[in-house]
Coordinates of C-alpha atoms in Angstrom, one line a residue:
M1 CA -5.0 -16.5 6.0
A2 CA -1.9 -14.7 7.0
Q3 CA 1.4 -16.3 6.1
H4 CA 3.1 -17.9 9.1
L5 CA 6.1 -16.0 10.4
Q6 CA 8.4 -19.0 9.9
A7 CA 7.4 -19.2 6.3
I8 CA 8.2 -15.5 5.8
Y9 CA 11.6 -16.1 7.5
D10 CA 12.3 -19.2 5.3
T11 CA 11.5 -17.2 2.2
R12 CA 14.0 -14.5 3.2
V13 CA 16.6 -17.2 3.8
A14 CA 15.9 -18.7 0.4
E15 CA 16.3 -15.2 -1.2
G16 CA 19.7 -14.7 0.6
L17 CA 18.4 -11.9 2.7
L18 CA 18.9 -13.8 6.0
R19 CA 21.2 -16.7 7.1
P20 CA 19.4 -19.8 8.4
D21 CA 19.6 -20.0 12.2
P22 CA 17.7 -22.6 14.3
G23 CA 17.7 -20.3 17.3
Q24 CA 16.0 -17.5 15.5
R25 CA 13.5 -19.8 13.8
Q26 CA 12.5 -21.3 17.2
V27 CA 11.6 -17.8 18.5
L28 CA 9.2 -17.3 15.6
L29 CA 7.0 -20.1 17.0
Q30 CA 6.3 -18.0 20.1
L31 CA 5.9 -14.8 18.1
E32 CA 3.4 -16.5 15.8
E33 CA 1.3 -17.7 18.7
L34 CA 1.3 -14.2 20.1
R35 CA 0.4 -12.7 16.7
E36 CA -2.6 -15.1 16.4
T37 CA -3.8 -14.2 19.9
L38 CA -3.6 -10.5 19.1
E39 CA -5.4 -10.8 15.8
E40 CA -8.2 -12.8 17.4
R41 CA -8.9 -10.0 19.9
P42 CA -11.7 -7.4 19.2
Q43 CA -10.3 -4.5 17.3
V44 CA -11.0 -0.8 17.3
V45 CA -14.2 0.1 15.4
P46 CA -15.5 3.4 14.0
S47 CA -17.8 5.4 16.4
G48 CA -18.9 8.7 15.0
R49 CA -16.1 10.9 14.0
F50 CA -13.6 9.1 16.3
F51 CA -12.4 5.5 16.7
G52 CA -13.4 3.9 19.9
R53 CA -13.8 0.5 21.4
L54 CA -17.1 -1.4 21.6
F55 CA -15.6 -3.0 24.8
K56 CA -12.1 -3.5 26.2
P57 CA -10.6 -6.7 25.0
T58 CA -9.2 -9.0 27.6
M59 CA -6.2 -11.4 27.4
P60 CA -6.3 -15.0 28.9
E61 CA -4.8 -15.3 32.3
G62 CA -1.0 -15.9 32.0
K63 CA 1.6 -14.4 29.8
R64 CA 1.3 -10.9 28.1
G65 CA 4.2 -11.1 25.7
L66 CA 7.8 -12.0 25.2
Y67 CA 11.1 -10.9 26.7
L68 CA 13.8 -11.8 24.1
W69 CA 17.4 -11.5 25.3
G70 CA 20.8 -12.4 24.1
G71 CA 24.2 -11.0 23.0
V72 CA 24.7 -8.3 20.5
G73 CA 24.1 -9.2 16.9
R74 CA 21.9 -12.3 17.6
G75 CA 19.0 -11.1 15.5
K76 CA 16.7 -10.0 18.3
S77 CA 15.6 -6.7 16.7
M78 CA 15.2 -8.4 13.3
L79 CA 12.8 -11.0 14.8
M80 CA 10.8 -8.4 16.7
D81 CA 10.6 -6.2 13.6
L82 CA 9.4 -9.2 11.5
F83 CA 6.7 -9.9 14.1
F84 CA 5.7 -6.2 14.4
A85 CA 5.4 -5.7 10.6
H86 CA 3.1 -8.7 10.2
A87 CA 1.0 -8.3 13.3
G88 CA -2.4 -7.6 11.7
I89 CA -3.6 -5.0 14.1
A90 CA -3.7 -1.2 13.8
R91 CA -3.0 -0.2 17.4
K92 CA 0.6 -1.1 17.7
R93 CA 3.9 0.8 18.3
R94 CA 7.6 0.0 18.1
V95 CA 9.9 2.3 20.0
H96 CA 13.3 2.3 21.6
F97 CA 12.9 1.6 25.3
H98 CA 15.0 4.6 26.3
A99 CA 13.0 7.0 24.2
F100 CA 9.7 5.6 25.5
M101 CA 10.8 6.1 29.1
Q102 CA 11.8 9.7 28.3
E103 CA 8.2 10.2 27.0
I104 CA 6.8 8.7 30.2
Q105 CA 8.9 11.0 32.4
T106 CA 7.8 14.0 30.5
A107 CA 4.1 12.9 30.7
L108 CA 4.5 12.3 34.4
H109 CA 5.9 15.8 34.9
E110 CA 2.8 17.3 33.1
A111 CA 0.4 15.1 35.0
R112 CA 1.8 16.2 38.4
K113 CA 1.2 19.8 37.4
T114 CA -2.6 19.0 37.5
G115 CA -2.4 18.0 41.2
V116 CA -3.4 14.4 40.7
D117 CA -2.6 12.0 43.6
D118 CA -1.3 9.3 41.4
A119 CA 0.4 10.6 38.2
I120 CA 1.1 7.1 36.9
K121 CA -2.6 6.3 36.3
P122 CA -3.4 9.0 33.7
V123 CA -0.1 8.4 32.0
A124 CA -0.7 4.7 31.7
D125 CA -4.3 5.3 30.7
A126 CA -3.1 7.5 27.8
V127 CA -0.8 4.7 26.6
V128 CA -3.6 2.1 26.9
K129 CA -5.9 4.3 24.8
E130 CA -3.4 4.3 21.9
V131 CA -2.0 0.7 21.7
D132 CA -2.7 -3.0 22.1
L133 CA 0.9 -3.9 21.3
L134 CA 4.1 -2.3 22.4
C135 CA 7.4 -3.5 21.0
F136 CA 10.5 -2.2 22.8
D137 CA 14.0 -2.4 21.4
E138 CA 16.8 -2.7 23.9
M139 CA 15.2 -2.7 27.4
Q140 CA 17.7 -1.5 29.9
I141 CA 17.3 0.5 33.1
T142 CA 20.2 2.8 34.0
D143 CA 18.3 5.7 35.5
I144 CA 17.0 5.7 39.1
A145 CA 14.0 7.8 38.0
D146 CA 13.0 5.1 35.4
A147 CA 13.6 2.3 38.0
M148 CA 11.3 3.8 40.5
I149 CA 8.3 4.1 38.2
V150 CA 8.6 1.4 35.5
G151 CA 7.1 -1.4 37.7
R152 CA 3.9 0.4 38.4
L153 CA 3.6 1.6 34.8
F154 CA 4.0 -1.9 33.4
E155 CA 1.6 -3.4 36.0
K156 CA -1.1 -1.0 34.7
L157 CA -0.3 -1.8 31.1
F158 CA -0.5 -5.6 31.8
E159 CA -3.8 -5.1 33.7
A160 CA -5.3 -3.4 30.7
G161 CA -4.3 -6.2 28.4
V162 CA -1.5 -4.5 26.5
V163 CA 0.8 -7.0 24.9
I164 CA 4.6 -6.3 25.3
V165 CA 7.4 -7.7 23.3
T166 CA 10.9 -6.4 24.2
T167 CA 14.5 -7.2 23.3
S168 CA 17.4 -6.9 25.7
N169 CA 21.1 -7.7 25.9
R170 CA 20.6 -9.1 29.4
P171 CA 18.2 -11.3 31.3
P172 CA 15.6 -9.7 33.5
Q173 CA 17.4 -10.5 36.7
D174 CA 20.4 -8.4 35.5
L175 CA 18.4 -5.3 34.7
Y176 CA 19.5 -2.3 36.8
K177 CA 22.3 -4.4 38.2
D178 CA 24.1 -2.7 41.1
G179 CA 21.8 0.3 40.7
L180 CA 20.8 2.7 43.5
N181 CA 18.1 1.3 45.8
R182 CA 17.9 -1.8 43.6
Q183 CA 15.8 -3.7 46.2
L184 CA 12.9 -1.4 45.2
F185 CA 13.3 -2.5 41.6
L186 CA 13.1 -6.3 42.3
P187 CA 9.3 -6.5 42.1
F188 CA 9.5 -5.3 38.5
I189 CA 11.8 -8.2 37.7
N190 CA 9.3 -10.6 39.2
L191 CA 6.5 -8.9 37.2
L192 CA 8.4 -9.4 33.9
A193 CA 9.0 -13.1 34.8
D194 CA 5.3 -13.6 35.6
K195 CA 3.8 -11.7 32.6
L196 CA 6.3 -12.3 29.8
N197 CA 7.8 -15.5 28.3
V198 CA 11.5 -14.9 28.9
H199 CA 13.5 -16.5 26.1
E200 CA 17.2 -16.4 25.5
I201 CA 18.0 -16.6 21.8
A202 CA 20.3 -19.5 21.4
S203 CA 22.2 -18.4 18.3
V204 CA 25.9 -18.5 18.7
T205 CA 26.6 -16.3 15.8
D206 CA 27.0 -12.5 16.0
Y207 CA 26.0 -11.5 12.4
R208 CA 27.0 -7.9 12.8
Q209 CA 30.5 -9.0 13.8
D210 CA 30.7 -11.4 11.0
R211 CA 29.8 -8.6 8.6
L212 CA 32.4 -6.3 10.0
A213 CA 35.3 -8.8 10.5
G214 CA 37.7 -8.5 7.7
E215 CA 35.8 -5.6 6.1
Q216 CA 37.1 -2.1 5.6
T217 CA 36.1 0.1 8.6
Y218 CA 38.2 3.2 8.0
F219 CA 37.6 5.2 4.8
T220 CA 39.9 7.9 3.5
P221 CA 39.4 10.3 1.9
A222 CA 35.9 11.1 3.1
N223 CA 34.5 11.5 -0.4
S224 CA 31.5 10.3 -2.3
A225 CA 32.9 6.8 -2.7
A226 CA 33.3 6.5 1.1
R227 CA 29.8 7.8 1.5
K228 CA 28.5 5.2 -0.9
A229 CA 30.4 2.4 0.8
I230 CA 29.1 3.4 4.2
D231 CA 25.5 3.7 2.9
Q232 CA 25.8 0.1 1.8
I233 CA 27.1 -1.0 5.2
W234 CA 24.3 0.9 7.0
N235 CA 21.6 -0.5 4.7
D236 CA 23.0 -4.0 5.2
L237 CA 23.1 -3.8 9.0
S238 CA 19.9 -1.9 9.5
G239 CA 17.8 -2.8 6.5
G240 CA 17.7 0.9 5.6
K241 CA 15.7 1.7 8.8
S242 CA 16.5 4.4 11.3
E243 CA 14.9 6.4 14.1
E244 CA 16.0 9.2 16.5
L245 CA 17.4 8.3 19.9
V246 CA 17.6 11.0 22.5
L247 CA 20.0 10.5 25.4
E248 CA 19.4 12.4 28.6
V249 CA 22.6 13.3 30.3
K250 CA 22.6 15.4 33.5
G251 CA 19.4 17.2 32.5
R252 CA 20.5 17.8 28.9
E253 CA 19.5 16.0 25.7
V254 CA 22.0 14.5 23.2
H255 CA 20.2 13.7 19.9
L256 CA 21.3 10.8 17.7
P257 CA 19.1 11.4 14.6
V258 CA 20.1 8.2 12.8
Y259 CA 19.8 5.2 15.1
W260 CA 18.7 1.6 14.8
A261 CA 19.0 -1.5 16.9
G262 CA 22.1 -0.5 18.9
M263 CA 23.8 1.3 15.9
T264 CA 24.1 5.0 15.2
R265 CA 25.4 7.0 12.3
A266 CA 26.6 10.6 12.9
D267 CA 28.7 13.3 11.3
F268 CA 31.9 14.4 13.0
W269 CA 30.4 17.9 13.7
E270 CA 27.3 16.4 15.4
L271 CA 29.5 14.7 18.0
C272 CA 32.6 16.8 18.2
G273 CA 31.5 20.2 16.9
K274 CA 29.1 20.7 19.9
P275 CA 30.0 21.3 23.5
L276 CA 29.8 17.7 24.5
G277 CA 32.0 16.1 27.2
P278 CA 33.0 12.7 28.8
A279 CA 29.5 12.1 30.3
D280 CA 27.9 12.5 26.9
Y281 CA 30.3 10.1 25.2
L282 CA 29.9 7.6 28.0
A283 CA 26.2 7.7 27.6
L284 CA 26.6 7.2 23.9
V285 CA 28.8 4.2 24.5
G286 CA 26.2 2.8 26.9
A287 CA 23.5 3.1 24.2
V288 CA 25.2 1.8 21.1
K289 CA 27.4 -1.1 20.1
L290 CA 28.4 0.3 16.7
L291 CA 29.2 4.0 15.8
I292 CA 29.6 5.1 12.2
L293 CA 31.4 8.5 12.3
E294 CA 31.7 10.3 9.1
N295 CA 33.7 13.2 7.7
V296 CA 36.4 13.5 10.3
P297 CA 38.4 16.5 9.1
R298 CA 42.2 17.2 9.2
L299 CA 42.6 18.7 12.7
D300 CA 45.0 21.6 13.7
S301 CA 45.2 24.3 16.3
S302 CA 42.2 26.1 14.8
K303 CA 40.1 23.1 15.7
F304 CA 41.7 22.5 19.1
N305 CA 38.4 22.1 20.9
E306 CA 37.0 19.7 18.3
A307 CA 40.2 17.7 18.4
K308 CA 40.0 17.4 22.2
R309 CA 36.5 16.2 22.0
F310 CA 37.4 13.7 19.3
V311 CA 40.2 12.3 21.5
T312 CA 37.7 12.0 24.4
L313 CA 35.2 10.3 22.2
V314 CA 37.7 7.8 20.8
D315 CA 38.9 7.0 24.4
A316 CA 35.3 6.3 25.5
L317 CA 34.7 4.1 22.4
Y318 CA 38.0 2.2 23.0
E319 CA 37.4 1.6 26.7
G320 CA 33.8 0.5 26.0
G321 CA 34.8 -1.9 23.3
T322 CA 32.5 -0.2 20.8
K323 CA 32.7 -1.1 17.1
V324 CA 33.5 1.9 14.8
I325 CA 33.4 2.7 11.1
I326 CA 35.0 6.0 10.2
S327 CA 35.4 8.2 7.1
A328 CA 38.1 10.8 7.5
E329 CA 40.1 13.3 5.4
E330 CA 43.4 11.6 6.4
E331 CA 44.8 8.4 7.8
P332 CA 44.8 8.3 11.6
E333 CA 48.5 9.3 11.9
R334 CA 48.0 12.4 9.8
L335 CA 44.7 13.7 11.2
Y336 CA 46.4 15.9 13.8
I337 CA 50.1 16.6 13.1
E338 CA 50.5 20.2 14.2
G339 CA 49.4 22.3 17.1
S340 CA 48.9 21.9 20.8
G341 CA 48.0 18.3 21.7
S342 CA 49.4 16.8 18.5
F343 CA 51.9 14.7 20.4
E344 CA 49.2 13.3 22.7
F345 CA 47.1 12.5 19.6
E346 CA 49.5 9.7 18.8
R347 CA 47.7 7.5 21.3
T348 CA 44.4 8.3 19.6
A349 CA 45.8 7.4 16.2
S350 CA 47.1 4.1 17.7
R351 CA 43.7 3.3 19.1
L352 CA 42.0 4.1 15.8
R353 CA 44.4 1.7 14.1
E354 CA 43.7 -1.1 16.7
M355 CA 39.9 -0.5 16.3
Q356 CA 40.2 -1.2 12.6
S357 CA 41.5 -4.7 13.2
A358 CA 39.5 -7.8 12.4
D359 CA 40.1 -9.0 16.0
W360 CA 38.4 -5.8 17.3
A361 CA 35.4 -6.5 15.1
R362 CA 35.1 -10.0 16.4
E363 CA 35.4 -9.1 20.1

């Protein structure tokens, strides 16, 4: 018999891998019940050369999963990952919600080329053929295109018996808040409330902030020692996991190759050596709560464009209240001391200093 999720959680607490938290432990009761329901359903069986179903499993009337929401650093993604890893079924997938919706939009575009009357149906059918469980990290709706199709897509997934577990920083009623034509989105909110158990994680502790508060967040010089220290921070915060996140900005794609649970890690040249602008950096700030930016070089007139982008990036991070960890060739005040724009850079250096403070890490 599979070990209960609470027992696995307690073992990790005893080993010092997790801190005990009653709010987190309470969520595991719901996830364990969901896991048992999934594992009792008929599974995919061999059929010739392919794997097919003997019959389509059905779920009892009622809830189809869990909507887990709460503030940043409450352990939502950790709990979902624990559930996902120990759900004893083969047909399951964990994906960042933003990435999933980009896949859906691409699939819809291809389906419409075939002339079908309802492009949602074949796209939803394709998802249903692949999974019994979908785990979404960070459900948020910021795009009008997503808002217009997500309701019908999820309705078909629920009808087919797909179980959905998702995390979010906000309750369902605040999704797509103040968005264009939001009244058309309201039925989706009602669908979530009807089909998912909506649970606010009651933890009052932000573990990421605790880990950062009082810790070094600016490393200079950007050498092997800095790299090793940042590796340790990343492994501590992410468990050594990562996935790619692709942001769509005005028809373009911005790739974040190393992303996990609201955190991303990037080299200076990935974000400031490419022709990115304010819209790209605002999209980045909207998608992450912590940016680890490595290998910021000494800047001068020969790197004017890169310096200008760095200033724009820091401004976006500062205004968005984003946590930052940086490795750089010089201290902030000595990063850009000559060339056009060096005077204006003093504000950027000041902001970098402020963003290193313990108070900033706790905000």
